[in-house]
Amino acid sequence: MWRKRCCIENDSLVPSTTSSSSSSSISVSGDSEEEDMGFLEVVVSDMKHPPPELGPMPDGLSPQQVVRRHILGSIVQSETSYVDSLKRILQDYRHPLMEMEPKALSARKCQVVFFRLKEILHCHSMFQIALFSRVAEWDATEKIGDLFVASFSKSMVLDVYSDYVNNFTNAMSVIKKACLTKPMFLEFLKKRQMASPDRVTLYGLMVKPIQRFPQFILLLQDMLKNTPKGHPDRLSLQLALTELETLAEKLNEQKRVADQMAEIQQLTRSVSDRSSLNKLLNSGQHHLLLCETLTETVYGDRGQLIKSKERRVFLLNDMLVCANINFKGQLEISSLVPLGPKYVVKWNAALPQVQVVEAGQENSPYDKDNVVLQNAGAKKHVSSSQSSNKVYLGPPRLFQELQDLQKDLAVVEQITLLISTLHGTYQNLNMTVAQDWCLALQRMMRVKEEEIHSANKCRLRLLLPGKTDKSGRPISFMVVFITPNPLSKISWVNRLHLAKIGLREENQPGWRCPDEDKKSKAPFWCPILACRIPAFSSNALDLQLGAVVHNPVQSSLLGFSAVSTSLPQGYLWVGGGQEGAGGQVEIFSLNRSVPRTVKSFPVASQVLCMEYVPEKGQEEPEQEKAEDSRSAADQPPAPHPTVCLGLQDGSILLYGSVDTGTQCLLTCRSPGRQPVLCLKHSPEYLFAGLQNGTLAAYARNNGGLWDLEAPPTCLEVGTGPVRTLLTLDDTVWASCANQVTVLDAATLQAQQTFEAHPEEEASVTHMTKAGSGVWMAFSSGSSILLFHTETLEHLQEINIATRTTFVLPGQKNVRVTSLLICQGLLWVGTDQGIIVLLPVPRLEGIPKITGKGMVSLNGHCGPVEFLAVAVSTLAPDVLKNDKEEEGGQEERPDGPSPEPSALDKPPAREMRKKGILLQYRLHSTSHLPGQLLSVKEAPPASGGTALEHSEEDGTIYEMADDPDVWVRSRPCARDAHRKEISSVAIISGGRGYRNFNPGSKLPACSETDSTLLIWQVPLML
């Protein structure tokens, strides 16, 4: 009976209905919205169905049962409050407005404003009735998860909420317009708010349905954390989390699209109908990537702020638009409903012509003779004597002070050379003191560079194309925006970078998304193909790809924006070789937008698998780290990160990270010299899956490395090869043929073996985990299967061939060759070179596939040999702004004094007048040999005590021996809970490159060259 949810047509969010008649009655007969939905209303009486209420707590409950009972109470209380809010909207606002004479709001507009609220109330009234019975029998059953699954997995719930979310922006615009044009309606809203006990506005009530499912998710997450494994409610709770997360994701996406359309419509209204920009915005080919209010600033030649003004900046998929913000309307209205501003477009520029410029980039691409630079909006402030091509990118004083320090260091180094020629020995004039001067100046330079880095954190500098001058030379102008926080700055730089890449031919389009109307579309968040590179630098050998791993390494040398535009920091190890011959390892640096080979070396045999093993401390929880740090002196030093290689000839090689020279630390042979097909590690063991069905477990030695010399513990998994391994919490899953064996990771005892596929010849080749499920791929067939990690129950089967037919029609014999789960997406590589992307939940629920997914139009000429993820995390301290840093320094009374900020420091001339004592490590020179050079007579030493410390021995900074203490924004313990930004890239490897878009003119690579394709997604918070 439920009709398909209404579509957004002609950029309008007004819901379509079959009848225009409307009535003040709440019944079905006269209300067009219920007739349109085919909805049969059921009146729920509070007398017959009282709200659920928990009874007194029985005795003898465990602490976990008590917590679960309290969480149930929160669910009941939250749902009761939500239903009451829905009733208030209808009873206090909708009904009076429908009955009011004269009408403050027409019946048609009332229908738009309160669209689908009655249906939402009906859904939750039914849920409340079911919740009442569950609460009544809670102490006997303790089950709630299946109730959420039954109540919110129905299509009608998604339909009514989708209609409500799609219509929300339009409903708010109707209310806003009525407030501005109808005083009677405004007065009605104000009276209703004042009469309510909690003074919540109509907007505050109507936004609650949008917030409802995130609230449910938080409550069920708490319930799941306190539900032990084996509990009858645990699987139901995980399935409920999956349903709610999927529902919330769909609603969030629809809300985002509706908000995007509203922003573009608002922007379009501010542009003249005859302008080219208006035609572009109305073409329907543009979608909004990022929109934010930034502060534009203009600086003078001395670094002084001339003016600043808020601008609304829009990043579209192919252009950047800046608009003035004009808030009009009564202030009293803004307290009742959010008022959207009116925009006046100031400028717009095509994305390829927009450049991000960081302070201090003297050799940047824009520094050319044929380009004249000037500050935007600063022409009237520039004197005629000033050079027209001089750009001020913020306070220039910092750069001048850095240059002064560099010159002074050069002078002091010359003085040091002269001091070395002295014949006498003096306490305070010798090489030790002179070297201390140099160290002090170097430290001051580091601090100054950090201040410049800090100044860049919230300043977004864009170089934009301008008109040509009289001589025909192009003029570019600089715009400087202040972002609300460092995170915003990073997001802008990252999105600008990826939007430019998205304009390349291979990304136009890059994905095909089969829709119900058989049209293809790619959502704005789809991964972007950033680059494709040869996997091996040597083209002379026909090398086959074997494995790849990412070795994350934080680089302190990268600038603030370089982190935003580069691939995830670290190194990419690619291994392969020729079957029956030697192997090859290629190491790429990812600290840039395109990977660069930094090292290449041969190995004895073909590389079949790799495993990255981080430092042991990085795998432990924060609490364990704190406890272990107390006894760190008694333990051997933890080994550096290592990369393990498994070879065709049975060798296992252990290499140090790139920073330690990629030295081969250990090597051994597998039992029986069996080929090593897969490697996985746990905190205690390194597991190797062998060709003969054996699982070899190597323990750690006293130094923390794997003890490859001692015989490993060998476990017989089966008679066929152990093709794939997976570590899950305290267990290890090992596949052999069509069966999977679950072993205890500590005792190495087999816990259970289950059949993953009914056909014995269908071997399990790939396993990947997300939430509480494991997806598996097989050596034959085109299906992938989902299993529960706790009960080992088979939950879902997906046929990949139904997705790939959109790209290669008629190709039904598809085999899955690689699997990867990352950031809520299941990547599936096939033997045809096609990559399929399927959405899966991100939380602790079951990673069921609920959408049709997408197919990449960029792939390989042969099988996708591997899919890997590279992830690096931006340190939380980088996200701190200056105020947070100052606050953090105030909280460290026991540490050294904070370095004065750039704004608090006196100018360079005043510093020279007062003088700075150059000291780094020396707090006193009294312990040095020789006499003290001074115009004052040195006081005699008495009782063998040292000389008194003079003014010269002090330091205004209270120097510590560790220079790192003096670099601002260092991470500390209290920052451990701060949010982090993750940079993510997906790497696929296979033979050659192929574009599956029929209209593409891209040349294909040689089918024999092993090629890497690298996708990027926007930075994840």
PDB file of N, CA and C in Angstrom, residues 368-374 379 388-389 465-477:
ATOM      1  N   LYS A 368      56.162  34.202 -11.506  1.00  0.00           N
ATOM      2  CA  LYS A 368      56.643  34.302 -12.879  1.00  0.00           C
ATOM      3  C   LYS A 368      56.644  35.767 -13.312  1.00  0.00           C
ATOM      4  N   ASP A 369      57.448  36.070 -14.325  1.00  0.00           N
ATOM      5  CA  ASP A 369      57.583  37.448 -14.775  1.00  0.00           C
ATOM      6  C   ASP A 369      56.321  37.965 -15.451  1.00  0.00           C
ATOM      7  N   ASN A 370      55.565  37.073 -16.087  1.00  0.00           N
ATOM      8  CA  ASN A 370      54.412  37.546 -16.845  1.00  0.00           C
ATOM      9  C   ASN A 370      53.140  37.583 -16.013  1.00  0.00           C
ATOM     10  N   VAL A 371      53.268  37.456 -14.711  1.00  0.00           N
ATOM     11  CA  VAL A 371      52.106  37.501 -13.836  1.00  0.00           C
ATOM     12  C   VAL A 371      52.300  38.633 -12.834  1.00  0.00           C
ATOM     13  N   VAL A 372      51.317  39.514 -12.765  1.00  0.00           N
ATOM     14  CA  VAL A 372      51.351  40.606 -11.798  1.00  0.00           C
ATOM     15  C   VAL A 372      50.428  40.248 -10.654  1.00  0.00           C
ATOM     16  N   LEU A 373      50.946  40.336  -9.456  1.00  0.00           N
ATOM     17  CA  LEU A 373      50.193  39.922  -8.278  1.00  0.00           C
ATOM     18  C   LEU A 373      49.777  41.136  -7.478  1.00  0.00           C
ATOM     19  N   GLN A 374      48.592  41.056  -6.926  1.00  0.00           N
ATOM     20  CA  GLN A 374      48.152  42.135  -6.049  1.00  0.00           C
ATOM     21  C   GLN A 374      47.131  41.566  -5.086  1.00  0.00           C
ATOM     22  N   LYS A 379      43.739  47.684  -3.429  1.00  0.00           N
ATOM     23  CA  LYS A 379      44.354  48.630  -4.359  1.00  0.00           C
ATOM     24  C   LYS A 379      44.428  50.029  -3.758  1.00  0.00           C
ATOM     25  N   SER A 388      54.224  46.834  -7.704  1.00  0.00           N
ATOM     26  CA  SER A 388      52.897  46.275  -7.969  1.00  0.00           C
ATOM     27  C   SER A 388      52.885  44.762  -7.916  1.00  0.00           C
ATOM     28  N   ASN A 389      54.058  44.141  -7.961  1.00  0.00           N
ATOM     29  CA  ASN A 389      54.070  42.678  -7.976  1.00  0.00           C
ATOM     30  C   ASN A 389      54.514  42.092  -6.657  1.00  0.00           C
ATOM     31  N   PRO A 465      42.760  33.891 -11.051  1.00  0.00           N
ATOM     32  CA  PRO A 465      43.036  34.619 -12.298  1.00  0.00           C
ATOM     33  C   PRO A 465      42.248  35.912 -12.366  1.00  0.00           C
ATOM     34  N   GLY A 466      42.881  36.945 -12.871  1.00  0.00           N
ATOM     35  CA  GLY A 466      42.226  38.232 -13.062  1.00  0.00           C
ATOM     36  C   GLY A 466      42.242  38.651 -14.514  1.00  0.00           C
ATOM     37  N   LYS A 467      41.873  39.891 -14.764  1.00  0.00           N
ATOM     38  CA  LYS A 467      41.878  40.405 -16.126  1.00  0.00           C
ATOM     39  C   LYS A 467      43.303  40.797 -16.522  1.00  0.00           C
ATOM     40  N   THR A 468      43.518  40.886 -17.809  1.00  0.00           N
ATOM     41  CA  THR A 468      44.831  41.304 -18.297  1.00  0.00           C
ATOM     42  C   THR A 468      44.973  42.816 -18.188  1.00  0.00           C
ATOM     43  N   ASP A 469      46.225  43.287 -18.069  1.00  0.00           N
ATOM     44  CA  ASP A 469      46.455  44.725 -18.017  1.00  0.00           C
ATOM     45  C   ASP A 469      46.534  45.289 -19.439  1.00  0.00           C
ATOM     46  N   LYS A 470      46.910  46.543 -19.544  1.00  0.00           N
ATOM     47  CA  LYS A 470      46.928  47.205 -20.856  1.00  0.00           C
ATOM     48  C   LYS A 470      47.921  46.552 -21.817  1.00  0.00           C
ATOM     49  N   SER A 471      48.982  46.001 -21.257  1.00  0.00           N
ATOM     50  CA  SER A 471      49.985  45.372 -22.120  1.00  0.00           C
ATOM     51  C   SER A 471      49.630  43.932 -22.483  1.00  0.00           C
ATOM     52  N   GLY A 472      48.528  43.451 -21.964  1.00  0.00           N
ATOM     53  CA  GLY A 472      48.100  42.098 -22.279  1.00  0.00           C
ATOM     54  C   GLY A 472      48.608  41.046 -21.319  1.00  0.00           C
ATOM     55  N   ARG A 473      49.348  41.454 -20.304  1.00  0.00           N
ATOM     56  CA  ARG A 473      49.842  40.480 -19.329  1.00  0.00           C
ATOM     57  C   ARG A 473      48.717  40.060 -18.388  1.00  0.00           C
ATOM     58  N   PRO A 474      48.638  38.769 -18.073  1.00  0.00           N
ATOM     59  CA  PRO A 474      47.593  38.326 -17.122  1.00  0.00           C
ATOM     60  C   PRO A 474      47.911  38.807 -15.709  1.00  0.00           C
ATOM     61  N   ILE A 475      46.893  39.199 -15.023  1.00  0.00           N
ATOM     62  CA  ILE A 475      47.045  39.665 -13.643  1.00  0.00           C
ATOM     63  C   ILE A 475      46.348  38.670 -12.728  1.00  0.00           C
ATOM     64  N   SER A 476      47.069  38.140 -11.792  1.00  0.00           N
ATOM     65  CA  SER A 476      46.478  37.260 -10.781  1.00  0.00           C
ATOM     66  C   SER A 476      46.357  38.033  -9.484  1.00  0.00           C
ATOM     67  N   PHE A 477      45.346  37.697  -8.713  1.00  0.00           N
ATOM     68  CA  PHE A 477      45.188  38.379  -7.430  1.00  0.00           C
ATOM     69  C   PHE A 477      45.065  37.352  -6.311  1.00  0.00           C
TER      70      PHE A 477
END
